[in-house]
Coordinates of C-alpha atoms in Angstrom, one line a residue:
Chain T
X929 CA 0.0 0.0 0.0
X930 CA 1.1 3.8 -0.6
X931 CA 0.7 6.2 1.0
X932 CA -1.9 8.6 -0.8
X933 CA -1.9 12.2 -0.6
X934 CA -5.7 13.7 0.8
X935 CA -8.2 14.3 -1.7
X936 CA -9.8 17.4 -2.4
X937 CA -13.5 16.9 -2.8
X938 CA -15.4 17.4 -5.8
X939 CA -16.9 21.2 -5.4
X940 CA -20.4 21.1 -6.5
X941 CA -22.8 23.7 -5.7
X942 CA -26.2 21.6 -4.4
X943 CA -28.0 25.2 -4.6
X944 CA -27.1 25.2 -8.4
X945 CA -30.0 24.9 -10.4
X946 CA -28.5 22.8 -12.5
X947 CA -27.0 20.7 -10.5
X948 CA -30.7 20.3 -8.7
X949 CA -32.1 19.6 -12.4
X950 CA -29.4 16.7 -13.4
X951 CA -29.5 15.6 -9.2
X952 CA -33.4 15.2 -10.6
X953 CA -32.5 13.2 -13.8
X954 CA -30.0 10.9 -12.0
X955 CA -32.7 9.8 -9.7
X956 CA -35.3 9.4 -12.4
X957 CA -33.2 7.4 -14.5
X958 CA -32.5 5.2 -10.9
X959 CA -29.0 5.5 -10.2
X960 CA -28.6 3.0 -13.0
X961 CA -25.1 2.9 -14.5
X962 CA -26.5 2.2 -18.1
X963 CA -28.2 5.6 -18.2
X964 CA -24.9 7.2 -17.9
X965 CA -25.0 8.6 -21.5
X966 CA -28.7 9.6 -21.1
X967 CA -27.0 11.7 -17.6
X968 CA -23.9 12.9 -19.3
X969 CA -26.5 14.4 -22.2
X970 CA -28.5 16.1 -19.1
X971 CA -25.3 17.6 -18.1
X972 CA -23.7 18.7 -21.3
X973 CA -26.9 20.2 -21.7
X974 CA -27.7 22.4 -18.8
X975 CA -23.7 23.3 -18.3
X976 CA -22.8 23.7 -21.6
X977 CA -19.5 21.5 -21.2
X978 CA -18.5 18.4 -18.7
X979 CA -17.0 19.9 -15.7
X980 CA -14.5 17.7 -13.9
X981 CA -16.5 18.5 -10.8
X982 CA -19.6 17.6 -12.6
X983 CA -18.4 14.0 -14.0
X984 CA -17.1 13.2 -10.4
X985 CA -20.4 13.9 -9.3
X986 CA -22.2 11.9 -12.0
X987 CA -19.2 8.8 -11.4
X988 CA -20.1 8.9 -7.0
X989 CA -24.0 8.7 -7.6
X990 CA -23.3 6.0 -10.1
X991 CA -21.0 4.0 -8.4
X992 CA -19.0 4.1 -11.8
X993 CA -15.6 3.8 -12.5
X994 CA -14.2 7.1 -13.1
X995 CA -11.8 6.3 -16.1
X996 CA -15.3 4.4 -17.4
X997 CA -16.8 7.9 -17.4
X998 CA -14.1 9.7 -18.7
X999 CA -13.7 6.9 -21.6
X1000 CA -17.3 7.5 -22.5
X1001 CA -17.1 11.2 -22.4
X1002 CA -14.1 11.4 -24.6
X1003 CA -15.3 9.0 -27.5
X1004 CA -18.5 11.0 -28.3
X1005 CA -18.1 14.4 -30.1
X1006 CA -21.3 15.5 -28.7
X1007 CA -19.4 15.4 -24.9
X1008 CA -17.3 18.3 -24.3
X1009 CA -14.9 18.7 -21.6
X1010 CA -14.3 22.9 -21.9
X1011 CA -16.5 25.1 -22.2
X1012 CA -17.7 25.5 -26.3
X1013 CA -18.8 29.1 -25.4
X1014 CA -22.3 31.3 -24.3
X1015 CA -23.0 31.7 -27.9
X1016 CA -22.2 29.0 -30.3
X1017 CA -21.9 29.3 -33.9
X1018 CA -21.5 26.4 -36.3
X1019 CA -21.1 26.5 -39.3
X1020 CA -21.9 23.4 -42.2
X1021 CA -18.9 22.6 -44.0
X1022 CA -20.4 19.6 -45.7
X1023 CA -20.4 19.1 -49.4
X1024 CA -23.6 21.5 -50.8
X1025 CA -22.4 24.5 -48.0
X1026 CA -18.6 24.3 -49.1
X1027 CA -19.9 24.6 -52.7
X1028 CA -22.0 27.6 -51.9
X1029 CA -19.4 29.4 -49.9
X1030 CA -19.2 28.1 -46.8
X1031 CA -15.0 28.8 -46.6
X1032 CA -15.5 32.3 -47.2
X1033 CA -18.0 32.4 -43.4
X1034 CA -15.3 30.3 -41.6
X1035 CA -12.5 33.2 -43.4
X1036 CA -15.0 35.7 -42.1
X1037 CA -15.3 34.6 -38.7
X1038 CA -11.8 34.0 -37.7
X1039 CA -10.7 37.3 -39.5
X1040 CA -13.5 39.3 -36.9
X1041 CA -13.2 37.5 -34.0
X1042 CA -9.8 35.5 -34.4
X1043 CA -11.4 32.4 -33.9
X1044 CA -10.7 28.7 -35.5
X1045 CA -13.2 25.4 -35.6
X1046 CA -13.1 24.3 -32.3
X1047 CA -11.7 27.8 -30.2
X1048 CA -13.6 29.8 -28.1
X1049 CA -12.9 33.4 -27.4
X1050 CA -10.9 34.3 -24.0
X1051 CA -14.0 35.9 -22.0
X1052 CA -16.1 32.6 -22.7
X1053 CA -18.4 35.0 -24.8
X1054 CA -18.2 33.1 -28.4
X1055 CA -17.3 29.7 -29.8
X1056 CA -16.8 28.7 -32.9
X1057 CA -17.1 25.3 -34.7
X1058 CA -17.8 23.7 -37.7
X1059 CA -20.0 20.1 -38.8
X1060 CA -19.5 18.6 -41.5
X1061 CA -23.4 18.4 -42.9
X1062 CA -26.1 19.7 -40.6
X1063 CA -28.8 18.0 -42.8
X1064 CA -30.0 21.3 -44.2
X1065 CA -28.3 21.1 -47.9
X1066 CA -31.2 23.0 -49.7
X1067 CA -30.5 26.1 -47.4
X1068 CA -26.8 25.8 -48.2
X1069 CA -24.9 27.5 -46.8
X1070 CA -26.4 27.1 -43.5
X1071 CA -25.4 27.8 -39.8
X1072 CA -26.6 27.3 -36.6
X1073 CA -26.2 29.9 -34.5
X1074 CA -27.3 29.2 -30.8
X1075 CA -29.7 26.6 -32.1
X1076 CA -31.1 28.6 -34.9
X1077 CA -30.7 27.6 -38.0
X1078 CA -30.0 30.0 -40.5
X1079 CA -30.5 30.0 -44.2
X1080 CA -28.2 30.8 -47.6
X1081 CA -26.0 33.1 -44.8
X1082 CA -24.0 35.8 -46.3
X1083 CA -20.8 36.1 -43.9
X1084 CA -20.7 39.6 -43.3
X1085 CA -24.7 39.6 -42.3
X1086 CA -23.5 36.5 -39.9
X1087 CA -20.5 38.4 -38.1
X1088 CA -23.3 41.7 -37.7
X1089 CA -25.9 39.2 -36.2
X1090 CA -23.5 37.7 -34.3
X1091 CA -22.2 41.2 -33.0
X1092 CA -25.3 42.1 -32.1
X1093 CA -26.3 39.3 -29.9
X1094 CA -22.6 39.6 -27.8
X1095 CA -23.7 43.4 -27.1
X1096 CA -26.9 41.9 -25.8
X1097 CA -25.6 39.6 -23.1
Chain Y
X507 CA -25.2 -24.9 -21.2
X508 CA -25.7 -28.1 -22.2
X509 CA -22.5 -29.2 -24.2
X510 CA -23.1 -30.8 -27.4
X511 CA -20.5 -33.0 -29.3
X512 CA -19.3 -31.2 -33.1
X513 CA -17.4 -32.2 -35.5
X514 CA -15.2 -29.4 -37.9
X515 CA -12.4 -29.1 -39.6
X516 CA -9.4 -27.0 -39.2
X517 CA -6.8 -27.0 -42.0
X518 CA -7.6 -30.1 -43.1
X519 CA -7.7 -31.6 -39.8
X520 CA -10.9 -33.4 -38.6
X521 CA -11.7 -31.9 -35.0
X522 CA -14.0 -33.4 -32.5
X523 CA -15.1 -30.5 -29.7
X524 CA -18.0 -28.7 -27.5
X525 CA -20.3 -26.3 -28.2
X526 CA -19.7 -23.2 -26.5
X527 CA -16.0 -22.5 -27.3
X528 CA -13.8 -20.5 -29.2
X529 CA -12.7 -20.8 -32.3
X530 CA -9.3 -19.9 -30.9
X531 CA -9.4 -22.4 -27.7
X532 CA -10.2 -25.5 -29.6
X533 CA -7.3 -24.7 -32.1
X534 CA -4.9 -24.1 -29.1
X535 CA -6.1 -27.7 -27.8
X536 CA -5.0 -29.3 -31.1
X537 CA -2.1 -27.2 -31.6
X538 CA -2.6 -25.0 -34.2
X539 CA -0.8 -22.1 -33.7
X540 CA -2.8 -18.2 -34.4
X541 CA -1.1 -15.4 -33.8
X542 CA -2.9 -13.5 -30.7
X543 CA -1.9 -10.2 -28.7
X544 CA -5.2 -8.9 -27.1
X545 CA -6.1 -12.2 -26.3
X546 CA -5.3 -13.0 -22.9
X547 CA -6.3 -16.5 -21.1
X548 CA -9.1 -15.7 -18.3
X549 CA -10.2 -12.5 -19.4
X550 CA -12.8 -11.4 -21.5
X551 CA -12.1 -11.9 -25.4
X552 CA -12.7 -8.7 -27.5
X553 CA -11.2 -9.1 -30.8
X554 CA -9.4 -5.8 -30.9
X555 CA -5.7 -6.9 -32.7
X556 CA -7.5 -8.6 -35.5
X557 CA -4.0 -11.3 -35.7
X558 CA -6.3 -14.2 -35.0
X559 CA -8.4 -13.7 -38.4
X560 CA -9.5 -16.9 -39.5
X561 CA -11.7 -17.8 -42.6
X562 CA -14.3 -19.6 -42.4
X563 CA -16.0 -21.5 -45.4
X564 CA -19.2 -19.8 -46.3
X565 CA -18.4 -16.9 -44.4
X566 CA -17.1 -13.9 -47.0
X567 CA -15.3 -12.0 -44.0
X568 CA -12.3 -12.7 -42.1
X569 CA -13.7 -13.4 -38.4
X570 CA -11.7 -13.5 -35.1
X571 CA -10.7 -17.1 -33.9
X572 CA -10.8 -15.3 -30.3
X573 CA -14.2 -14.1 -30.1
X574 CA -16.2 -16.9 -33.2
X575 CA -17.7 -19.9 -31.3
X576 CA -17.5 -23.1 -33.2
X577 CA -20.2 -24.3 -34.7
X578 CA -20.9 -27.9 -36.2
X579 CA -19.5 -28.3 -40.1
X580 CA -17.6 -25.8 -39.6
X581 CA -14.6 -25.5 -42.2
X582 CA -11.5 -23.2 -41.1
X583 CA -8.5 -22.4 -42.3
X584 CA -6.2 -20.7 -40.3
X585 CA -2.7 -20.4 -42.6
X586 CA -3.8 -19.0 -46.3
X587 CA -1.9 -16.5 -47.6
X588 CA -4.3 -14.2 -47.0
X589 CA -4.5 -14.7 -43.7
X590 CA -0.7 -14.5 -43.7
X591 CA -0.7 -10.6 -45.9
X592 CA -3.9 -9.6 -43.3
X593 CA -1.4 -10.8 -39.8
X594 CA 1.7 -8.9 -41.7
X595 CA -0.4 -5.8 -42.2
X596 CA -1.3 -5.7 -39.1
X597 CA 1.6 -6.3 -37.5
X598 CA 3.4 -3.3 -39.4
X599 CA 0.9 -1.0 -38.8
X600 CA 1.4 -1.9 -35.6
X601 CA 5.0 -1.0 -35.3
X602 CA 3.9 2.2 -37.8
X603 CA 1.8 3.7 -35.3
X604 CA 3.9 4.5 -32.4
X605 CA 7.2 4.8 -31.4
X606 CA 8.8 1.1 -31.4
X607 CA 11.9 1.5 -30.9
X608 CA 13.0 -1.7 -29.9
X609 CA 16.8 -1.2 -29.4
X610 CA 16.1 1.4 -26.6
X611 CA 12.9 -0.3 -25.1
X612 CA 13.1 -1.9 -21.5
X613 CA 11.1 -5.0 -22.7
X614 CA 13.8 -5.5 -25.6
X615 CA 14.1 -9.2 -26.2
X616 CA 10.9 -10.5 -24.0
X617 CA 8.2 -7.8 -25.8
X618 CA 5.2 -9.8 -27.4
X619 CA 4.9 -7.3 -30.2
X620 CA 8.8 -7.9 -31.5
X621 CA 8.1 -12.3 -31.2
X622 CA 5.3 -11.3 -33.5
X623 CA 7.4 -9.3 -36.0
X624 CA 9.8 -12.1 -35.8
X625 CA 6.7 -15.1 -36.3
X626 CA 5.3 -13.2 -39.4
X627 CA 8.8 -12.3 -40.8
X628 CA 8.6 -8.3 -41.0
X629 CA 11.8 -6.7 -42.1
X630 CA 10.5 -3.3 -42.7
X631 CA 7.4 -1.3 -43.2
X632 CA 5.5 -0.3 -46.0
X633 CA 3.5 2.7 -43.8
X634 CA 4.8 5.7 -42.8
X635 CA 5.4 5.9 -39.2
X636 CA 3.2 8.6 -37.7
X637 CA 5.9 9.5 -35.1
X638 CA 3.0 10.8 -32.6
X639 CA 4.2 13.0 -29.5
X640 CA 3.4 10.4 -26.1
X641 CA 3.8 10.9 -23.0
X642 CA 5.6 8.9 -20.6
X643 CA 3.7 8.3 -17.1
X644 CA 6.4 8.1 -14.3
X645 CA 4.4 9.5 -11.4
X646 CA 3.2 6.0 -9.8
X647 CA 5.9 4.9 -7.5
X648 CA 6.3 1.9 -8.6
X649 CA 5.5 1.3 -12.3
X650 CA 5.8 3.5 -15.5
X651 CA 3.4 3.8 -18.2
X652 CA 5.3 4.8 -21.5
X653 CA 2.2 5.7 -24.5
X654 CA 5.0 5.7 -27.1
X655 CA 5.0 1.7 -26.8
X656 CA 1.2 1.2 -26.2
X657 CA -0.5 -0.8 -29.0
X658 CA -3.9 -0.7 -27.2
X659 CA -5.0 -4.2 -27.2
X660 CA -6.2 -2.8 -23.8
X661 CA -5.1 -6.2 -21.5
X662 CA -4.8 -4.0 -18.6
X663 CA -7.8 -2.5 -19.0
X664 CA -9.6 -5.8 -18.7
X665 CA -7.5 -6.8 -16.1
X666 CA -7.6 -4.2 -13.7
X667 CA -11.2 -4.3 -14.1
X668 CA -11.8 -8.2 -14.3
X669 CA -9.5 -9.7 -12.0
X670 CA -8.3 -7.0 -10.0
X671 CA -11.4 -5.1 -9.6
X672 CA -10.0 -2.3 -9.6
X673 CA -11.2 -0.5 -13.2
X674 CA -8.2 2.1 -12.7
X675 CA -7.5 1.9 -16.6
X676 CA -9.8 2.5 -19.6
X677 CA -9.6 4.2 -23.3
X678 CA -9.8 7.6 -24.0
X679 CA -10.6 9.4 -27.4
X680 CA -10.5 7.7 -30.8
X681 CA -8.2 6.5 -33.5
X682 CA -5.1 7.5 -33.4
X683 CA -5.8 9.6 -30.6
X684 CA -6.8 7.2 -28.4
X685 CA -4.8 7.0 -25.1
X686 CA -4.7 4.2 -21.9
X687 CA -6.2 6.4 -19.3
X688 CA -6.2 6.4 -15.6
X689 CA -9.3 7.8 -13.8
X690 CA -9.9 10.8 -15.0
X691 CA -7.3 11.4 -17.3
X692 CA -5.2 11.7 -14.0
X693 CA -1.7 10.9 -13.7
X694 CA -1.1 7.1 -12.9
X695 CA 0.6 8.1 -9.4
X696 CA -2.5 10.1 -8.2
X697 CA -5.4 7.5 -9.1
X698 CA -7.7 7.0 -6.3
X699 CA -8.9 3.7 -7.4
X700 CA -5.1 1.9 -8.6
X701 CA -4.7 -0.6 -6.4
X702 CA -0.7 -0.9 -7.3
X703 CA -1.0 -4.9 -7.7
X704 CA 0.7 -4.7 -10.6
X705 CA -1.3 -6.7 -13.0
X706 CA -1.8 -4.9 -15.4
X707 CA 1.9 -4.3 -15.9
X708 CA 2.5 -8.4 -15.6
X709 CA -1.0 -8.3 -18.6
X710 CA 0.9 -5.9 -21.1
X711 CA 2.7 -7.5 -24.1
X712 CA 5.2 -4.4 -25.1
X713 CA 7.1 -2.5 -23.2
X714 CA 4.3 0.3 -22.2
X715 CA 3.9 -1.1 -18.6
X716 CA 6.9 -1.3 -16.8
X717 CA 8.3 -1.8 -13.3
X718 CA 10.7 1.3 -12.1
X719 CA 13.0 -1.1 -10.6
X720 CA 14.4 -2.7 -13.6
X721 CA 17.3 -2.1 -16.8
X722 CA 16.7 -1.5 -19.8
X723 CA 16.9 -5.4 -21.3
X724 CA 16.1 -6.9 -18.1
X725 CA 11.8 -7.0 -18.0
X726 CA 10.5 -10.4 -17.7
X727 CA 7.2 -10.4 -17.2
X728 CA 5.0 -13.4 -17.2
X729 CA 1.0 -12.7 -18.2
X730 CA 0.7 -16.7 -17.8
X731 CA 0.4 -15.4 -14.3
X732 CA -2.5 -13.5 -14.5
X733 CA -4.5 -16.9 -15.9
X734 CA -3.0 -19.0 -13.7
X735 CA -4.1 -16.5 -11.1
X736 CA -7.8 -16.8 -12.3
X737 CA -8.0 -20.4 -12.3
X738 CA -7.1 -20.0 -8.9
X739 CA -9.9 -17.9 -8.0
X740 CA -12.1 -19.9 -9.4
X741 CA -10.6 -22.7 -6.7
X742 CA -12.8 -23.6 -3.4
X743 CA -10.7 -24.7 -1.0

């Protein structure tokens, strides 16, 4: 045996709201450890990203093992461990959207806010990423911008709409 | 189960078994050699190397001796030189993928990975060698975890989680991304749920599990263990 050093609890807020909400969904799903994708959705969703705080939450209340978790996390794309951002855009770089212009938006974006597929801006305010087909090939090119879709986008009308939303919040 | 007597042929070779086995057990029985390097007696079969492709008559696809049951009729071969181009494939990509150096490694000379180069006769590579940046895991104490010579046929994995208990190891990201991981991504030395037993470092074929207290040259390590080690569980005494 080794000696170990002290852990430092995972620090998770109970008055969070969404810690309450996902505490909820846990129990409805029965502390079962198959639901653990069905949790980990939950969580991505009302956080925005995985917390490390959050997954070691999740792996105590279903008596999981913790590399199991992280395993899980990290094999699907829809599982993020930082933070993709308070406004998302994403823009559709599949075949029909690359073909109507969809380089010149990406170009457009990282020349206004300096930001690549994947990045997220330093005060958490904007991320950027990009899909390869969003389904949507008859609105080409299309992007989804905080879960709106939006149609045959021009990239300079994109950055302004996008401008105008980061002065909002 | 209720066990029922079959009859199949393996290279020629007219087989009398069980139902309920492997493909790869009942060729061990009868000595046929296939190649193997996730496969690990004892602990669960998953078919991840793809060395013990077999073909089976009828069957269009190469399937894995490890994790295909036998079945009655059944006609396999085991040695076709397709089977022979499929194991050298492997085997190179393999070595392509990581950093096998083997002249430098600590398991030089007992490593499962360079008795396989050796058993399907590579002398060199036809892929380019990615040359990925790894990281080498020295915080536990006692044992090392070097990524540049992982081939993820994820043995300790299964061990630490079948035999020890333990689950201390699994697989993070995909392709060739995809790392041995303690915990949470945590280093080894700071795992709350490693057990330092050691297993999984007896379990590994290559030289990615290591104990510190060894020479570069000297590792011995003896997997055989770990089965024997499960037979003994299974003991009432």
């Amino acid at each position: 045996m080794r000696v170990r050093k002290a852990k430092k609890e995972a620090e998770i807020s109970k008055n969070d709201p969404r810690v309450k909400f996902l505490a909820n969904k846990i129990k409805k799903e029965n502390y079962s450890p198959g639901s653990l994708i069905e949790i980990l959705h939950t969580a991505q969703n009302a956080f925005g990203y995985l917390p490390l705080n959050v997954l070691q939450y999740i792996t105590k209340a279903l008596k999981l093992p913790p590399a199991r978790v992280f395993s899980t996390v990290t094999f699907y794309h829809f599982f993020s461990l930082k933070s993709k951002g308070e406004h998302t855009c994403l823009v559709c770089t599949g075949t029909a959207c690359y073909v109507k212009g969809a380089q010149a938006i990406v170009n457009e974006l990282e020349k206004q806010f300096g930001l690549h597929s994947g990045q997220v801006t330093p005060d958490n305010k904007l991320g950027v990423a990009v899909a390869r087909c969003i389904g949507a090939c008859g609105i080409a090119p299309a992007v989804v911008l905080d879960d709106e879709v939006l149609a045959k986008v021009e990239p300079q009308e994109l950055t302004q709409k996008i401008k105008s939303k980061l002065a909002a919040s | 189960m209720s066990m029922t007597k079959l009859t199949l042929q393996i290279d020629g070779r007219s087989i009398e078994t069980e139902s309920g086995r492997t493909i790869l057990e009942v060729c061990k029985e009868n000595d046929i050699t296939i190649l193997t390097m996730c496969h690990l007696k004892g602990i669960t079969d998953v078919g991840a190397c793809r060395l013990c492709l077999v073909e089976i008559e009828g069957v269009s696809k190469l399937m894995s001796a490890c994790t295909t049951k036998v079945a009655d009729k059944m006609i396999i071969r085991t040695s076709t030189e397709k089977i022979k181009r499929y194991q050298r494939i492997t085997t190179e990509l393999f070595a392509a993928e990581r950093n096998h150096v083997c002249s430098v490694c600590i398991a030089n000379g007992h490593c499962e990975l360079q008795k396989l180069a050796y058993d399907v006769k590579m002398d060199h590579i036809r892929y380019p060698y990615l040359f990925p940046q790894c990281e080498v895991d020295t915080s536990h104490p006692l044992y090392v975890l070097d990524h540049n010579r992982c081939i993820v046929c994820t043995r300790c994995v299964r061990v630490c989680a079948e035999v020890e208990g333990a689950y201390n190891w699994d697989v993070m990201n995909r392709g060739t991304n995809v790392r041995i991981i303690s915990d949470f991504n945590t280093p080894w030395g700071e795992s709350i749920t490693c057990s330092d037993c050691g297993k999984c470092v007896e379990a590994c074929p290559t030289g990615a599990l290591w104990p510190k207290a060894v020479v570069q040259g000297q590792l011995n390590k003896a997997p055989e263990f770990i089965s024997d080690l499960i037979e003994k569980r299974k003991m009432k005494l």
